[in-house]
Coordinates of C-alpha atoms in Angstrom, one line a residue:
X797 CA -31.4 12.0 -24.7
X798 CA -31.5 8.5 -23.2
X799 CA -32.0 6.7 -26.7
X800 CA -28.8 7.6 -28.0
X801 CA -26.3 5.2 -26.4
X802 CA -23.8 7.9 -27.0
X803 CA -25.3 10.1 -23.8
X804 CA -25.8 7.1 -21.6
X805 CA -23.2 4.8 -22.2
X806 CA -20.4 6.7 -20.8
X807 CA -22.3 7.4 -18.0
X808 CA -22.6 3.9 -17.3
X809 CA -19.1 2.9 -17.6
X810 CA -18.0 5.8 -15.6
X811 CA -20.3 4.7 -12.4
X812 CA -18.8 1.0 -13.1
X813 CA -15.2 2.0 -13.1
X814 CA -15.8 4.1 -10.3
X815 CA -17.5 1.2 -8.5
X816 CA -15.0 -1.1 -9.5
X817 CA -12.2 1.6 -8.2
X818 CA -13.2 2.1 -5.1
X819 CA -13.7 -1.4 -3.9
X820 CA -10.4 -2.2 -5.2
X821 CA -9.0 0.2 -3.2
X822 CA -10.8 -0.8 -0.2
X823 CA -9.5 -4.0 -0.7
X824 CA -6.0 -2.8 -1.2
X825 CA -6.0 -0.7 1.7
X826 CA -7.2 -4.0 4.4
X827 CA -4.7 -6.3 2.8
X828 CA -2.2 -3.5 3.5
X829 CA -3.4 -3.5 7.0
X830 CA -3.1 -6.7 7.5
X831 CA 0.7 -7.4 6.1
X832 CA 1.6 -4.1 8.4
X833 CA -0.5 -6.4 11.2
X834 CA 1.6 -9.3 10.3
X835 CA 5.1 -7.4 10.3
X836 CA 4.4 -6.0 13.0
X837 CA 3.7 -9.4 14.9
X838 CA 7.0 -11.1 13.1
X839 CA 9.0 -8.2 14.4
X840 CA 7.6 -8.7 17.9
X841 CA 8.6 -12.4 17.8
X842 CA 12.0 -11.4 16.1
X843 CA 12.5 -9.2 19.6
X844 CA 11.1 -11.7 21.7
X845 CA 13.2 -14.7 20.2
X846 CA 16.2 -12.5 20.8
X847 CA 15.6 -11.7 24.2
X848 CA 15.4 -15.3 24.8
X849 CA 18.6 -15.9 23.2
X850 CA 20.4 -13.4 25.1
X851 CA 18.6 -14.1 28.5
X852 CA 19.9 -18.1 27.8
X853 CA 23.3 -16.7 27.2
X854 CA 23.5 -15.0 29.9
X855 CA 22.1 -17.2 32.1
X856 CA 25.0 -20.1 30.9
X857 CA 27.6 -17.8 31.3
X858 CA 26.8 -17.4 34.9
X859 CA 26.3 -21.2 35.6
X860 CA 29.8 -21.6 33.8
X861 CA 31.8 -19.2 35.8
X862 CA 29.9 -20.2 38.7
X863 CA 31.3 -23.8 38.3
X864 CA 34.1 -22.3 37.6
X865 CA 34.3 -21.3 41.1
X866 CA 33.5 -23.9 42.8
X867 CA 36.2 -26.0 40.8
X868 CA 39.1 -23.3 42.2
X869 CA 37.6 -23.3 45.8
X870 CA 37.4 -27.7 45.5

C-alpha cells in the first residue's frame, strides 16, 4: 500500500495541516493573551491617570477657596 502515492500522500498532508493548525493556533491564542495583557495594563493607566486628574482637581479647588478665605478674613 505505501507505493501508491495515492494511500500515503493524503496522509502526509493531513499530519502537516494538522501540524501547521495547531501551532497556528497556539500562536493565536498567546498573542491574544498578550493584547488582553496589554489592555488590561492601558486601562489600569487610563484609571490611574484619572484619579490623578481628579485628586489635582480637587486638591486646587481647595487651595482656591482656601485663599479665598483668607482674602475675606484680610
Amino acid at each position: 500500500m505505501l507505493e501508491h502515492p495515492k494511500v500515503w500522500v493524503p496522509i502526509v498532508a493531513a499530519a502537516f495541516w494538522g501540524v501547521t493548525a495547531d501551532r497556528n493556533r497556539r500562536r493565536s491564542e498567546r498573542k491574544k493573551a498578550e493584547w488582553a495583557k496589554r489592555h488590561a495594563y492601558a486601562r489600569l493607566a487610563a484609571d490611574l491617570h484619572a484619579l490623578h486628574d481628579s485628586r489635582t482637581e480637587d486638591a486646587q479647588g481647595a487651595a482656591e477657596s482656601l485663599r479665598a478665605t483668607r482674602v475675606r478674613q484680610d
